[in-house]
Amino acid sequence: MTERTLTVVSAGLRQPSSTRLLADRLAAATVQALQEQQVEVAEQVVEVRDHAHAVTDHLLTGFPSGDLQAALDDVVRADGLIVVSPIFSASYSGLFKSFFDVLDPDSLTGKPVLLGATGGTARHSLALEHALRPMFSYLRAVVVPTAVYAASEDWGVGEGSGSGLVSRIDRAAGELAELMVQRPALAPADPFADPTPFAQLLGD
């Protein structure tokens, strides 16, 4: 069996969160799709809200804390990403954007990404196409064709097999799994391969 790593980035602000719920559904469907292709999956979840203060500190100082660095490493080293943001004012949340702002701009180049979003009304669904997709295209990620939006009315009634939300989740997960299988697995990063210059550490 081959193996791939999947990192899930959830930017919900509350616990429990519909954003995390959608992220978990997308992850479960992707894992199942990969297993059907005889691929083992190592999965990590990054809850952005847990790193909110560290993200702000990193934006101000240029240096990540240990926990934030570990989360960023999970994103960079993943063979595939699932990213889910709540939609506020017809766009992704500020915390979601800030988390990706502290990544190296080239770190997502060629990486398969599945986009998801949640909101109170279906009217915000186009934010996936006019906000999230352009952002990850700019970062040169390979974004799967199907993005998944879940409004409040998508949960509960009519959520069974064959429903609109479930169908979108399964279709998007299958697309991500296919891209992850086609792309060679990333080799583990060598922490000593690219040391930070001493002058940079001193702020020169």
PDB file of C-alpha atoms in Angstrom:
ATOM      1  CA  MET A   1       0.000   0.000   0.000  1.00  0.00           C
ATOM      2  CA  THR A   2       1.172   3.526  -0.791  1.00  0.00           C
ATOM      3  CA  GLU A   3       0.721   6.338   1.737  1.00  0.00           C
ATOM      4  CA  ARG A   4      -0.269   9.978   1.497  1.00  0.00           C
ATOM      5  CA  THR A   5      -0.597  12.729   4.093  1.00  0.00           C
ATOM      6  CA  LEU A   6      -3.750  14.841   4.311  1.00  0.00           C
ATOM      7  CA  THR A   7      -3.910  18.068   6.299  1.00  0.00           C
ATOM      8  CA  VAL A   8      -7.253  19.674   7.137  1.00  0.00           C
ATOM      9  CA  VAL A   9      -7.320  23.406   7.955  1.00  0.00           C
ATOM     10  CA  SER A  10     -10.486  24.529   9.721  1.00  0.00           C
ATOM     11  CA  ALA A  11     -10.953  28.230  10.473  1.00  0.00           C
ATOM     12  CA  GLY A  12     -14.163  28.077  12.499  1.00  0.00           C
ATOM     13  CA  LEU A  13     -14.321  30.553  15.362  1.00  0.00           C
ATOM     14  CA  ARG A  14     -16.519  28.582  17.749  1.00  0.00           C
ATOM     15  CA  GLN A  15     -16.677  25.125  19.273  1.00  0.00           C
ATOM     16  CA  PRO A  16     -18.627  23.247  18.087  1.00  0.00           C
ATOM     17  CA  SER A  17     -18.405  24.751  14.637  1.00  0.00           C
ATOM     18  CA  SER A  18     -20.234  24.032  11.390  1.00  0.00           C
ATOM     19  CA  THR A  19     -16.938  24.849   9.671  1.00  0.00           C
ATOM     20  CA  ARG A  20     -15.193  22.035  11.535  1.00  0.00           C
ATOM     21  CA  LEU A  21     -18.151  19.742  10.867  1.00  0.00           C
ATOM     22  CA  LEU A  22     -17.837  20.322   7.121  1.00  0.00           C
ATOM     23  CA  ALA A  23     -14.063  19.883   7.318  1.00  0.00           C
ATOM     24  CA  ASP A  24     -14.499  16.538   9.080  1.00  0.00           C
ATOM     25  CA  ARG A  25     -17.045  15.367   6.476  1.00  0.00           C
ATOM     26  CA  LEU A  26     -14.732  16.308   3.630  1.00  0.00           C
ATOM     27  CA  ALA A  27     -11.794  14.590   5.310  1.00  0.00           C
ATOM     28  CA  ALA A  28     -13.731  11.378   5.963  1.00  0.00           C
ATOM     29  CA  ALA A  29     -14.898  11.217   2.349  1.00  0.00           C
ATOM     30  CA  THR A  30     -11.370  11.864   1.062  1.00  0.00           C
ATOM     31  CA  VAL A  31      -9.869   9.184   3.299  1.00  0.00           C
ATOM     32  CA  GLN A  32     -12.479   6.720   2.069  1.00  0.00           C
ATOM     33  CA  ALA A  33     -11.788   7.616  -1.571  1.00  0.00           C
ATOM     34  CA  LEU A  34      -8.051   7.132  -1.039  1.00  0.00           C
ATOM     35  CA  GLN A  35      -8.511   3.826   0.758  1.00  0.00           C
ATOM     36  CA  GLU A  36     -10.605   2.579  -2.147  1.00  0.00           C
ATOM     37  CA  GLN A  37      -7.472   3.142  -4.245  1.00  0.00           C
ATOM     38  CA  GLN A  38      -5.336   1.169  -1.769  1.00  0.00           C
ATOM     39  CA  VAL A  39      -3.750   4.298  -0.298  1.00  0.00           C
ATOM     40  CA  GLU A  40      -3.098   4.631   3.420  1.00  0.00           C
ATOM     41  CA  VAL A  41      -3.735   8.090   4.839  1.00  0.00           C
ATOM     42  CA  ALA A  42      -1.960   9.978   7.613  1.00  0.00           C
ATOM     43  CA  GLU A  43      -4.324  12.795   8.592  1.00  0.00           C
ATOM     44  CA  GLN A  44      -3.665  15.965  10.586  1.00  0.00           C
ATOM     45  CA  VAL A  45      -6.143  18.679  11.556  1.00  0.00           C
ATOM     46  CA  VAL A  46      -5.179  22.303  12.110  1.00  0.00           C
ATOM     47  CA  GLU A  47      -7.720  24.353  14.081  1.00  0.00           C
ATOM     48  CA  VAL A  48      -6.722  27.888  13.166  1.00  0.00           C
ATOM     49  CA  ARG A  49      -8.523  29.403  16.169  1.00  0.00           C
ATOM     50  CA  ASP A  50      -6.054  27.587  18.444  1.00  0.00           C
ATOM     51  CA  HIS A  51      -3.233  29.582  16.822  1.00  0.00           C
ATOM     52  CA  ALA A  52      -4.947  32.983  16.573  1.00  0.00           C
ATOM     53  CA  HIS A  53      -2.597  34.812  18.949  1.00  0.00           C
ATOM     54  CA  ALA A  54       0.484  33.099  17.512  1.00  0.00           C
ATOM     55  CA  VAL A  55      -0.536  34.064  13.966  1.00  0.00           C
ATOM     56  CA  THR A  56      -0.836  37.723  15.016  1.00  0.00           C
ATOM     57  CA  ASP A  57       2.534  37.564  16.774  1.00  0.00           C
ATOM     58  CA  HIS A  58       4.093  36.035  13.667  1.00  0.00           C
ATOM     59  CA  LEU A  59       2.694  38.809  11.459  1.00  0.00           C
ATOM     60  CA  LEU A  60       4.248  41.375  13.806  1.00  0.00           C
ATOM     61  CA  THR A  61       7.594  39.691  14.516  1.00  0.00           C
ATOM     62  CA  GLY A  62       8.205  37.440  11.535  1.00  0.00           C
ATOM     63  CA  PHE A  63       8.803  34.398  13.732  1.00  0.00           C
ATOM     64  CA  PRO A  64       6.314  31.594  14.512  1.00  0.00           C
ATOM     65  CA  SER A  65       5.898  29.981  17.917  1.00  0.00           C
ATOM     66  CA  GLY A  66       6.575  26.266  18.279  1.00  0.00           C
ATOM     67  CA  ASP A  67       2.938  25.161  18.017  1.00  0.00           C
ATOM     68  CA  LEU A  68       2.258  27.423  15.056  1.00  0.00           C
ATOM     69  CA  GLN A  69       5.418  26.235  13.314  1.00  0.00           C
ATOM     70  CA  ALA A  70       4.257  22.633  13.727  1.00  0.00           C
ATOM     71  CA  ALA A  71       0.878  23.525  12.186  1.00  0.00           C
ATOM     72  CA  LEU A  72       2.542  25.311   9.266  1.00  0.00           C
ATOM     73  CA  ASP A  73       4.811  22.300   8.746  1.00  0.00           C
ATOM     74  CA  ASP A  74       1.758  20.025   8.598  1.00  0.00           C
ATOM     75  CA  VAL A  75       0.357  22.207   5.815  1.00  0.00           C
ATOM     76  CA  VAL A  76       3.591  22.431   3.836  1.00  0.00           C
ATOM     77  CA  ARG A  77       4.436  18.716   4.091  1.00  0.00           C
ATOM     78  CA  ALA A  78       0.950  17.444   3.211  1.00  0.00           C
ATOM     79  CA  ASP A  79       0.298  15.666  -0.068  1.00  0.00           C
ATOM     80  CA  GLY A  80      -3.159  17.234  -0.099  1.00  0.00           C
ATOM     81  CA  LEU A  81      -5.055  19.961   1.751  1.00  0.00           C
ATOM     82  CA  ILE A  82      -8.659  20.510   2.742  1.00  0.00           C
ATOM     83  CA  VAL A  83      -9.259  24.137   3.735  1.00  0.00           C
ATOM     84  CA  VAL A  84     -12.564  25.388   5.147  1.00  0.00           C
ATOM     85  CA  SER A  85     -13.474  28.922   6.192  1.00  0.00           C
ATOM     86  CA  PRO A  86     -16.634  30.555   7.466  1.00  0.00           C
ATOM     87  CA  ILE A  87     -17.865  33.305   5.153  1.00  0.00           C
ATOM     88  CA  PHE A  88     -18.133  36.822   6.562  1.00  0.00           C
ATOM     89  CA  SER A  89     -19.145  39.819   4.422  1.00  0.00           C
ATOM     90  CA  ALA A  90     -19.012  37.666   1.276  1.00  0.00           C
ATOM     91  CA  SER A  91     -15.412  36.532   1.806  1.00  0.00           C
ATOM     92  CA  TYR A  92     -13.179  34.270   3.907  1.00  0.00           C
ATOM     93  CA  SER A  93     -12.527  35.155   7.525  1.00  0.00           C
ATOM     94  CA  GLY A  94      -9.625  37.403   8.464  1.00  0.00           C
ATOM     95  CA  LEU A  95      -8.134  34.670  10.646  1.00  0.00           C
ATOM     96  CA  PHE A  96      -8.203  32.198   7.740  1.00  0.00           C
ATOM     97  CA  LYS A  97      -6.416  34.699   5.465  1.00  0.00           C
ATOM     98  CA  SER A  98      -3.863  35.601   8.140  1.00  0.00           C
ATOM     99  CA  PHE A  99      -2.946  31.942   8.660  1.00  0.00           C
ATOM    100  CA  PHE A 100      -2.082  31.535   4.993  1.00  0.00           C
ATOM    101  CA  ASP A 101      -0.357  34.926   4.919  1.00  0.00           C
ATOM    102  CA  VAL A 102       2.368  33.614   7.248  1.00  0.00           C
ATOM    103  CA  LEU A 103       3.166  30.668   4.972  1.00  0.00           C
ATOM    104  CA  ASP A 104       6.067  30.929   2.552  1.00  0.00           C
ATOM    105  CA  PRO A 105       4.453  32.147  -0.715  1.00  0.00           C
ATOM    106  CA  ASP A 106       5.891  29.199  -2.683  1.00  0.00           C
ATOM    107  CA  SER A 107       5.044  26.460  -0.188  1.00  0.00           C
ATOM    108  CA  LEU A 108       1.712  25.492  -1.793  1.00  0.00           C
ATOM    109  CA  THR A 109       2.960  25.362  -5.389  1.00  0.00           C
ATOM    110  CA  GLY A 110       1.468  22.315  -7.092  1.00  0.00           C
ATOM    111  CA  LYS A 111      -0.286  21.092  -3.960  1.00  0.00           C
ATOM    112  CA  PRO A 112      -3.809  19.638  -4.414  1.00  0.00           C
ATOM    113  CA  VAL A 113      -6.358  21.661  -2.422  1.00  0.00           C
ATOM    114  CA  LEU A 114     -10.066  21.132  -1.772  1.00  0.00           C
ATOM    115  CA  LEU A 115     -11.974  24.306  -0.866  1.00  0.00           C
ATOM    116  CA  GLY A 116     -14.893  24.399   1.557  1.00  0.00           C
ATOM    117  CA  ALA A 117     -16.893  27.148   3.221  1.00  0.00           C
ATOM    118  CA  THR A 118     -19.861  27.597   5.535  1.00  0.00           C
ATOM    119  CA  GLY A 119     -22.352  30.395   6.045  1.00  0.00           C
ATOM    120  CA  GLY A 120     -25.815  31.256   7.206  1.00  0.00           C
ATOM    121  CA  THR A 121     -27.310  31.614   3.753  1.00  0.00           C
ATOM    122  CA  ALA A 122     -26.734  30.084   0.331  1.00  0.00           C
ATOM    123  CA  ARG A 123     -26.253  33.592  -1.095  1.00  0.00           C
ATOM    124  CA  HIS A 124     -22.641  33.530   0.134  1.00  0.00           C
ATOM    125  CA  SER A 125     -21.729  30.384  -1.812  1.00  0.00           C
ATOM    126  CA  LEU A 126     -20.110  32.386  -4.625  1.00  0.00           C
ATOM    127  CA  ALA A 127     -17.409  33.490  -2.169  1.00  0.00           C
ATOM    128  CA  LEU A 128     -15.732  30.159  -2.913  1.00  0.00           C
ATOM    129  CA  GLU A 129     -15.256  31.227  -6.529  1.00  0.00           C
ATOM    130  CA  HIS A 130     -14.545  34.951  -6.193  1.00  0.00           C
ATOM    131  CA  ALA A 131     -12.465  34.871  -2.979  1.00  0.00           C
ATOM    132  CA  LEU A 132     -11.039  31.463  -2.005  1.00  0.00           C
ATOM    133  CA  ARG A 133     -10.289  30.031  -5.449  1.00  0.00           C
ATOM    134  CA  PRO A 134      -8.382  33.129  -6.671  1.00  0.00           C
ATOM    135  CA  MET A 135      -6.372  33.180  -3.439  1.00  0.00           C
ATOM    136  CA  PHE A 136      -5.164  29.589  -3.836  1.00  0.00           C
ATOM    137  CA  SER A 137      -4.641  30.036  -7.560  1.00  0.00           C
ATOM    138  CA  TYR A 138      -2.357  32.959  -6.696  1.00  0.00           C
ATOM    139  CA  LEU A 139      -0.443  30.625  -4.358  1.00  0.00           C
ATOM    140  CA  ARG A 140      -0.128  28.228  -7.339  1.00  0.00           C
ATOM    141  CA  ALA A 141      -1.966  25.400  -5.624  1.00  0.00           C
ATOM    142  CA  VAL A 142      -3.918  22.903  -7.747  1.00  0.00           C
ATOM    143  CA  VAL A 143      -7.514  23.497  -6.689  1.00  0.00           C
ATOM    144  CA  VAL A 144     -10.023  20.711  -7.373  1.00  0.00           C
ATOM    145  CA  PRO A 145     -12.926  21.668  -9.662  1.00  0.00           C
ATOM    146  CA  THR A 146     -15.659  21.063  -7.072  1.00  0.00           C
ATOM    147  CA  ALA A 147     -15.775  23.422  -4.089  1.00  0.00           C
ATOM    148  CA  VAL A 148     -18.218  22.678  -1.264  1.00  0.00           C
ATOM    149  CA  TYR A 149     -20.380  25.281   0.442  1.00  0.00           C
ATOM    150  CA  ALA A 150     -22.719  24.399   3.313  1.00  0.00           C
ATOM    151  CA  ALA A 151     -25.418  26.843   4.381  1.00  0.00           C
ATOM    152  CA  SER A 152     -27.447  26.451   7.563  1.00  0.00           C
ATOM    153  CA  GLU A 153     -30.280  24.741   5.681  1.00  0.00           C
ATOM    154  CA  ASP A 154     -27.897  22.071   4.326  1.00  0.00           C
ATOM    155  CA  TRP A 155     -27.501  20.471   7.755  1.00  0.00           C
ATOM    156  CA  GLY A 156     -30.002  18.049   9.245  1.00  0.00           C
ATOM    157  CA  VAL A 157     -33.069  17.488   7.090  1.00  0.00           C
ATOM    158  CA  GLY A 158     -32.252  15.971   3.711  1.00  0.00           C
ATOM    159  CA  GLU A 159     -28.632  15.323   4.663  1.00  0.00           C
ATOM    160  CA  GLY A 160     -28.712  11.602   3.921  1.00  0.00           C
ATOM    161  CA  SER A 161     -27.026   9.691   1.139  1.00  0.00           C
ATOM    162  CA  GLY A 162     -27.737  11.245  -2.249  1.00  0.00           C
ATOM    163  CA  SER A 163     -28.570  14.696  -0.864  1.00  0.00           C
ATOM    164  CA  GLY A 164     -27.057  17.779  -2.482  1.00  0.00           C
ATOM    165  CA  LEU A 165     -24.474  18.376   0.246  1.00  0.00           C
ATOM    166  CA  VAL A 166     -23.424  14.732   0.495  1.00  0.00           C
ATOM    167  CA  SER A 167     -23.124  14.462  -3.291  1.00  0.00           C
ATOM    168  CA  ARG A 168     -20.939  17.568  -3.442  1.00  0.00           C
ATOM    169  CA  ILE A 169     -18.749  16.271  -0.625  1.00  0.00           C
ATOM    170  CA  ASP A 170     -18.280  12.895  -2.296  1.00  0.00           C
ATOM    171  CA  ARG A 171     -17.529  14.443  -5.693  1.00  0.00           C
ATOM    172  CA  ALA A 172     -14.993  16.923  -4.301  1.00  0.00           C
ATOM    173  CA  ALA A 173     -13.337  14.261  -2.145  1.00  0.00           C
ATOM    174  CA  GLY A 174     -12.968  11.973  -5.145  1.00  0.00           C
ATOM    175  CA  GLU A 175     -11.333  14.756  -7.138  1.00  0.00           C
ATOM    176  CA  LEU A 176      -8.861  15.501  -4.330  1.00  0.00           C
ATOM    177  CA  ALA A 177      -8.035  11.824  -3.844  1.00  0.00           C
ATOM    178  CA  GLU A 178      -7.350  11.429  -7.571  1.00  0.00           C
ATOM    179  CA  LEU A 179      -4.927  14.358  -7.592  1.00  0.00           C
ATOM    180  CA  MET A 180      -3.169  13.098  -4.473  1.00  0.00           C
ATOM    181  CA  VAL A 181      -2.675   9.645  -5.985  1.00  0.00           C
ATOM    182  CA  GLN A 182      -1.334  11.069  -9.256  1.00  0.00           C
ATOM    183  CA  ARG A 183       1.177  13.339  -7.497  1.00  0.00           C
ATOM    184  CA  PRO A 184       4.327  11.687  -6.071  1.00  0.00           C
ATOM    185  CA  ALA A 185       4.342  11.561  -2.280  1.00  0.00           C
ATOM    186  CA  LEU A 186       6.345  14.340  -0.667  1.00  0.00           C
ATOM    187  CA  ALA A 187       9.573  13.238   1.017  1.00  0.00           C
ATOM    188  CA  PRO A 188       9.946  14.110   4.722  1.00  0.00           C
ATOM    189  CA  ALA A 189      11.576  17.495   5.138  1.00  0.00           C
ATOM    190  CA  ASP A 190      15.155  17.701   6.399  1.00  0.00           C
ATOM    191  CA  PRO A 191      15.158  20.357   9.163  1.00  0.00           C
ATOM    192  CA  PHE A 192      18.878  21.038   8.567  1.00  0.00           C
ATOM    193  CA  ALA A 193      18.722  21.294   4.772  1.00  0.00           C
ATOM    194  CA  ASP A 194      17.985  25.054   4.642  1.00  0.00           C
ATOM    195  CA  PRO A 195      19.223  26.781   7.796  1.00  0.00           C
ATOM    196  CA  THR A 196      18.276  30.389   8.519  1.00  0.00           C
ATOM    197  CA  PRO A 197      21.303  32.671   7.926  1.00  0.00           C
ATOM    198  CA  PHE A 198      22.811  33.981  11.134  1.00  0.00           C
ATOM    199  CA  ALA A 199      22.517  37.569   9.915  1.00  0.00           C
ATOM    200  CA  GLN A 200      18.790  37.118   9.420  1.00  0.00           C
ATOM    201  CA  LEU A 201      18.443  35.729  12.939  1.00  0.00           C
ATOM    202  CA  LEU A 202      20.108  38.898  14.219  1.00  0.00           C
ATOM    203  CA  GLY A 203      17.707  41.016  12.175  1.00  0.00           C
ATOM    204  CA  ASP A 204      20.351  42.485   9.842  1.00  0.00           C
TER     205      ASP A 204
END
